[in-house]
mmCIF file of C-alpha atoms in Angstrom:
data_model
loop_
_atom_site.group_PDB
_atom_site.id
_atom_site.type_symbol
_atom_site.label_atom_id
_atom_site.label_comp_id
_atom_site.label_asym_id
_atom_site.label_seq_id
_atom_site.Cartn_x
_atom_site.Cartn_y
_atom_site.Cartn_z
ATOM 1 C CA UNK O 1 10.936 -35.276 -27.862
ATOM 2 C CA UNK O 2 11.400 -38.772 -26.465
ATOM 3 C CA UNK O 3 8.641 -41.414 -26.477
ATOM 4 C CA UNK O 4 7.901 -43.789 -23.617
ATOM 5 C CA UNK O 5 5.285 -46.455 -22.949
ATOM 6 C CA UNK O 6 3.567 -47.612 -19.763
ATOM 7 C CA UNK O 7 1.602 -50.830 -19.389
ATOM 8 C CA UNK O 8 -1.793 -51.082 -17.753
ATOM 9 C CA UNK O 9 0.012 -51.499 -14.468
ATOM 10 C CA UNK O 10 -2.530 -51.336 -11.694
ATOM 11 C CA UNK O 11 -5.027 -53.725 -13.164
ATOM 12 C CA UNK O 12 -3.245 -56.902 -12.233
ATOM 13 C CA UNK O 13 -2.385 -55.519 -8.823
ATOM 14 C CA UNK O 14 -5.973 -54.644 -7.970
ATOM 15 C CA UNK O 15 -7.378 -57.808 -9.497
ATOM 16 C CA UNK O 16 -5.170 -60.055 -7.406
ATOM 17 C CA UNK O 17 -5.445 -58.170 -4.114
ATOM 18 C CA UNK O 18 -8.816 -58.415 -2.415
ATOM 19 C CA UNK O 19 -9.662 -55.924 0.299
ATOM 20 C CA UNK O 20 -7.738 -53.063 1.836
ATOM 21 C CA UNK O 21 -5.369 -55.138 3.959
ATOM 22 C CA UNK O 22 -4.162 -57.115 0.964
ATOM 23 C CA UNK O 23 -3.797 -54.015 -1.188
ATOM 24 C CA UNK O 24 -1.591 -52.437 1.443
ATOM 25 C CA UNK O 25 0.423 -55.485 2.482
ATOM 26 C CA UNK O 26 0.123 -58.310 -0.012
ATOM 27 C CA UNK O 27 0.784 -56.851 -3.439
ATOM 28 C CA UNK O 28 4.152 -56.678 -5.127
ATOM 29 C CA UNK O 29 4.886 -55.184 -8.529
ATOM 30 C CA UNK O 30 5.641 -57.445 -11.445
ATOM 31 C CA UNK O 31 7.672 -56.516 -14.482
ATOM 32 C CA UNK O 32 4.618 -55.376 -16.407
ATOM 33 C CA UNK O 33 3.531 -53.186 -13.506
ATOM 34 C CA UNK O 34 6.271 -50.558 -13.229
ATOM 35 C CA UNK O 35 4.290 -47.897 -11.420
ATOM 36 C CA UNK O 36 1.443 -49.549 -9.518
ATOM 37 C CA UNK O 37 1.981 -47.669 -6.224
ATOM 38 C CA UNK O 38 -1.179 -45.890 -5.160
ATOM 39 C CA UNK O 39 -1.677 -42.954 -2.841
ATOM 40 C CA UNK O 40 -1.900 -43.982 0.833
ATOM 41 C CA UNK O 41 -3.386 -41.249 3.021
ATOM 42 C CA UNK O 42 -5.208 -41.161 6.329
ATOM 43 C CA UNK O 43 -8.331 -40.055 4.478
ATOM 44 C CA UNK O 44 -8.158 -43.029 2.122
ATOM 45 C CA UNK O 45 -7.472 -45.520 4.901
ATOM 46 C CA UNK O 46 -10.458 -44.357 6.941
ATOM 47 C CA UNK O 47 -12.914 -44.270 4.033
ATOM 48 C CA UNK O 48 -15.486 -47.037 4.277
ATOM 49 C CA UNK O 49 -16.435 -48.488 0.928
ATOM 50 C CA UNK O 50 -20.041 -49.167 -0.058
ATOM 51 C CA UNK O 51 -21.219 -52.770 -0.168
ATOM 52 C CA UNK O 52 -20.357 -53.749 -3.712
ATOM 53 C CA UNK O 53 -21.973 -56.939 -4.987
ATOM 54 C CA UNK O 54 -21.169 -57.448 -8.673
ATOM 55 C CA UNK O 55 -18.512 -59.669 -10.275
ATOM 56 C CA UNK O 56 -15.880 -56.976 -9.676
ATOM 57 C CA UNK O 57 -16.995 -56.228 -6.095
ATOM 58 C CA UNK O 58 -13.648 -56.985 -4.425
ATOM 59 C CA UNK O 59 -11.768 -54.889 -6.949
ATOM 60 C CA UNK O 60 -14.197 -51.978 -6.535
ATOM 61 C CA UNK O 61 -13.734 -52.168 -2.767
ATOM 62 C CA UNK O 62 -9.953 -52.103 -3.129
ATOM 63 C CA UNK O 63 -10.088 -49.246 -5.649
ATOM 64 C CA UNK O 64 -12.523 -47.244 -3.518
ATOM 65 C CA UNK O 65 -10.277 -47.541 -0.485
ATOM 66 C CA UNK O 66 -7.272 -46.442 -2.560
ATOM 67 C CA UNK O 67 -9.036 -43.658 -4.485
ATOM 68 C CA UNK O 68 -7.124 -40.365 -4.232
ATOM 69 C CA UNK O 69 -10.118 -38.051 -3.851
ATOM 70 C CA UNK O 70 -13.879 -37.728 -3.471
ATOM 71 C CA UNK O 71 -14.490 -37.409 -7.210
ATOM 72 C CA UNK O 72 -12.923 -40.781 -7.956
ATOM 73 C CA UNK O 73 -14.799 -42.379 -5.055
ATOM 74 C CA UNK O 74 -18.048 -40.942 -6.437
ATOM 75 C CA UNK O 75 -17.313 -42.499 -9.823
ATOM 76 C CA UNK O 76 -16.642 -45.870 -8.192
ATOM 77 C CA UNK O 77 -19.557 -45.803 -5.733
ATOM 78 C CA UNK O 78 -22.214 -47.032 -8.179
ATOM 79 C CA UNK O 79 -20.003 -49.962 -9.258
ATOM 80 C CA UNK O 80 -19.889 -48.634 -12.790
ATOM 81 C CA UNK O 81 -17.458 -46.334 -14.570
ATOM 82 C CA UNK O 82 -19.088 -44.563 -17.478
ATOM 83 C CA UNK O 83 -17.423 -43.407 -20.655
ATOM 84 C CA UNK O 84 -17.983 -39.803 -19.574
ATOM 85 C CA UNK O 85 -16.339 -40.439 -16.201
ATOM 86 C CA UNK O 86 -13.418 -42.147 -17.869
ATOM 87 C CA UNK O 87 -12.996 -39.201 -20.228
ATOM 88 C CA UNK O 88 -13.065 -36.728 -17.322
ATOM 89 C CA UNK O 89 -10.303 -38.601 -15.520
ATOM 90 C CA UNK O 90 -8.346 -38.970 -18.752
ATOM 91 C CA UNK O 91 -8.385 -35.206 -19.220
ATOM 92 C CA UNK O 92 -7.291 -34.694 -15.610
ATOM 93 C CA UNK O 93 -4.422 -37.099 -16.169
ATOM 94 C CA UNK O 94 -3.441 -35.327 -19.384
ATOM 95 C CA UNK O 95 -3.453 -31.964 -17.601
ATOM 96 C CA UNK O 96 -1.393 -33.298 -14.696
ATOM 97 C CA UNK O 97 1.274 -34.599 -17.065
ATOM 98 C CA UNK O 98 1.299 -31.511 -19.282
ATOM 99 C CA UNK O 99 1.880 -29.245 -16.290
ATOM 100 C CA UNK O 100 5.159 -31.083 -15.706
ATOM 101 C CA UNK O 101 6.426 -31.252 -19.267
ATOM 102 C CA UNK O 102 5.056 -34.646 -20.295
ATOM 103 C CA UNK O 103 2.707 -35.056 -23.274
ATOM 104 C CA UNK O 104 0.022 -37.775 -23.326
ATOM 105 C CA UNK O 105 -2.629 -38.315 -25.994
ATOM 106 C CA UNK O 106 -4.963 -41.116 -24.892
ATOM 107 C CA UNK O 107 -5.082 -44.661 -23.563
ATOM 108 C CA UNK O 108 -4.717 -47.637 -25.861
ATOM 109 C CA UNK O 109 -7.507 -50.196 -26.107
ATOM 110 C CA UNK O 110 -5.820 -52.362 -23.459
ATOM 111 C CA UNK O 111 -5.381 -49.467 -21.029
ATOM 112 C CA UNK O 112 -1.667 -48.992 -21.637
ATOM 113 C CA UNK O 113 -0.442 -45.601 -22.784
ATOM 114 C CA UNK O 114 2.476 -43.785 -24.340
ATOM 115 C CA UNK O 115 3.834 -40.371 -23.548
ATOM 116 C CA UNK O 116 6.565 -38.100 -24.831
ATOM 117 C CA UNK O 117 8.821 -35.703 -22.971
ATOM 118 C CA UNK O 118 11.546 -33.216 -23.655
ATOM 119 C CA UNK O 119 15.091 -34.499 -23.346
ATOM 120 C CA UNK O 120 15.628 -32.103 -20.442
ATOM 121 C CA UNK O 121 12.946 -33.928 -18.421
ATOM 122 C CA UNK O 122 14.658 -37.303 -18.703
ATOM 123 C CA UNK O 123 13.094 -40.787 -18.627
ATOM 124 C CA UNK O 124 13.406 -41.356 -14.883
ATOM 125 C CA UNK O 125 11.742 -38.073 -14.033
ATOM 126 C CA UNK O 126 9.088 -38.611 -16.697
ATOM 127 C CA UNK O 127 8.300 -42.036 -15.246
ATOM 128 C CA UNK O 128 8.035 -40.543 -11.774
ATOM 129 C CA UNK O 129 5.664 -37.880 -13.091
ATOM 130 C CA UNK O 130 3.562 -40.581 -14.770
ATOM 131 C CA UNK O 131 3.518 -42.578 -11.515
ATOM 132 C CA UNK O 132 2.377 -39.609 -9.470
ATOM 133 C CA UNK O 133 -0.259 -38.447 -11.951
ATOM 134 C CA UNK O 134 -1.576 -42.001 -12.342
ATOM 135 C CA UNK O 135 -2.115 -42.153 -8.589
ATOM 136 C CA UNK O 136 -3.432 -38.625 -8.056
ATOM 137 C CA UNK O 137 -5.848 -38.559 -11.018
ATOM 138 C CA UNK O 138 -7.475 -41.975 -10.600
ATOM 139 C CA UNK O 139 -5.706 -43.847 -13.396
ATOM 140 C CA UNK O 140 -4.503 -46.532 -10.981
ATOM 141 C CA UNK O 141 -8.011 -47.027 -9.651
ATOM 142 C CA UNK O 142 -11.017 -45.987 -11.737
ATOM 143 C CA UNK O 143 -9.469 -46.042 -15.206
ATOM 144 C CA UNK O 144 -7.694 -49.324 -14.497
ATOM 145 C CA UNK O 145 -11.010 -50.860 -13.505
ATOM 146 C CA UNK O 146 -12.721 -49.371 -16.547
ATOM 147 C CA UNK O 147 -10.408 -51.241 -18.902
ATOM 148 C CA UNK O 148 -10.431 -54.426 -16.818
ATOM 149 C CA UNK O 149 -14.228 -54.566 -16.845
ATOM 150 C CA UNK O 150 -14.440 -53.907 -20.564
ATOM 151 C CA UNK O 151 -11.963 -56.711 -21.233
ATOM 152 C CA UNK O 152 -13.626 -59.212 -18.879
ATOM 153 C CA UNK O 153 -17.128 -58.081 -17.776
ATOM 154 C CA UNK O 154 -17.839 -61.163 -15.656
ATOM 155 C CA UNK O 155 -14.391 -61.133 -14.047
ATOM 156 C CA UNK O 156 -13.702 -64.715 -15.027
ATOM 157 C CA UNK O 157 -10.340 -66.208 -14.142
ATOM 158 C CA UNK O 158 -8.403 -65.963 -17.398
ATOM 159 C CA UNK O 159 -5.007 -66.840 -15.959
ATOM 160 C CA UNK O 160 -4.819 -70.244 -17.692
ATOM 161 C CA UNK O 161 -5.596 -68.691 -21.074
ATOM 162 C CA UNK O 162 -3.224 -65.780 -20.482
ATOM 163 C CA UNK O 163 -0.372 -68.110 -19.503
ATOM 164 C CA UNK O 164 -0.976 -70.244 -22.603
ATOM 165 C CA UNK O 165 -1.026 -67.099 -24.725
ATOM 166 C CA UNK O 166 2.291 -65.994 -23.246
ATOM 167 C CA UNK O 167 3.841 -69.343 -24.128
ATOM 168 C CA UNK O 168 2.523 -68.939 -27.697
ATOM 169 C CA UNK O 169 4.156 -65.517 -27.852
ATOM 170 C CA UNK O 170 7.577 -67.110 -27.405
ATOM 171 C CA UNK O 171 8.629 -64.477 -24.870
ATOM 172 C CA UNK O 172 8.539 -66.739 -21.785
ATOM 173 C CA UNK O 173 9.665 -70.270 -20.969
ATOM 174 C CA UNK O 174 7.501 -73.106 -22.291
ATOM 175 C CA UNK O 175 6.455 -74.218 -18.787
ATOM 176 C CA UNK O 176 5.039 -70.802 -17.857
ATOM 177 C CA UNK O 177 1.792 -71.478 -15.966
ATOM 178 C CA UNK O 178 -1.290 -69.728 -14.634
ATOM 179 C CA UNK O 179 0.198 -69.863 -11.142
ATOM 180 C CA UNK O 180 3.385 -68.214 -12.428
ATOM 181 C CA UNK O 181 1.303 -65.459 -14.017
ATOM 182 C CA UNK O 182 -0.670 -64.819 -10.834
ATOM 183 C CA UNK O 183 2.052 -65.012 -8.230
ATOM 184 C CA UNK O 184 5.489 -64.300 -9.692
ATOM 185 C CA UNK O 185 7.237 -61.446 -11.523
ATOM 186 C CA UNK O 186 7.186 -61.829 -15.269
ATOM 187 C CA UNK O 187 10.935 -61.203 -15.327
ATOM 188 C CA UNK O 188 11.501 -64.610 -13.699
ATOM 189 C CA UNK O 189 10.341 -66.364 -16.869
ATOM 190 C CA UNK O 190 11.346 -64.105 -19.751
ATOM 191 C CA UNK O 191 13.290 -65.407 -22.720
ATOM 192 C CA UNK O 192 15.418 -62.622 -24.174
ATOM 193 C CA UNK O 193 13.882 -59.171 -24.433
ATOM 194 C CA UNK O 194 11.842 -58.237 -21.354
ATOM 195 C CA UNK O 195 10.228 -55.324 -23.185
ATOM 196 C CA UNK O 196 8.847 -57.770 -25.751
ATOM 197 C CA UNK O 197 7.424 -59.900 -22.941
ATOM 198 C CA UNK O 198 5.734 -56.864 -21.412
ATOM 199 C CA UNK O 199 4.166 -56.044 -24.777
ATOM 200 C CA UNK O 200 3.084 -59.673 -25.096
ATOM 201 C CA UNK O 201 1.387 -59.807 -21.695
ATOM 202 C CA UNK O 202 -0.594 -56.676 -22.560
ATOM 203 C CA UNK O 203 -1.821 -58.342 -25.740
ATOM 204 C CA UNK O 204 -2.580 -61.599 -23.928
ATOM 205 C CA UNK O 205 -4.512 -59.845 -21.168
ATOM 206 C CA UNK O 206 -6.583 -58.011 -23.783
ATOM 207 C CA UNK O 207 -7.261 -61.100 -25.917
ATOM 208 C CA UNK O 208 -6.033 -64.247 -24.172
ATOM 209 C CA UNK O 209 -7.533 -66.766 -26.573
ATOM 210 C CA UNK O 210 -6.920 -64.838 -29.785
ATOM 211 C CA UNK O 211 -3.503 -63.224 -29.510
ATOM 212 C CA UNK O 212 -0.491 -64.925 -31.072
ATOM 213 C CA UNK O 213 -2.539 -67.354 -33.123
ATOM 214 C CA UNK O 214 -4.762 -68.666 -30.341
#
């Protein structure tokens, strides 16, 4: 068995793209977002989102428009994702992966996850399977939002703190800024090991003022 790890990829994409048009046209993947692509179907594109009004309203609208099926849209419609709903989608994701030879246990506290796969599956194919299951089972939408909301309930802009945390981690250049974090690929600023930088940004997003001695 071979182990692999995915970051909480869709969170940053959804959080920085407001509304359907921006989700479809204005979002590009960064290094810590290796499989953010969501399912684009005629059904999804024609689905009108409810009028969300809370601090995560724009992100709920984007996620609702991108949701792969009616169940995920139902979970999003009340602008709240319960623990039970998250567990249901987690089990669906686990089943989707298992059916294709990939084993997944559970999400980490920051929303990232690891999986294992037989050598015959191969890392590229396993990543593709994870991409497809993330999109089809609501990981890229509802579960991503679940972890984002738990980390930052009021949806405050934490980019300054996250950028400072990344500098403290020693994995990016010392001039790395909030604007760099929000608008540019992480790989543009990495010092040395990119995998270490990806791990660091996950920690900084989860605890921007406490990670790496903050």
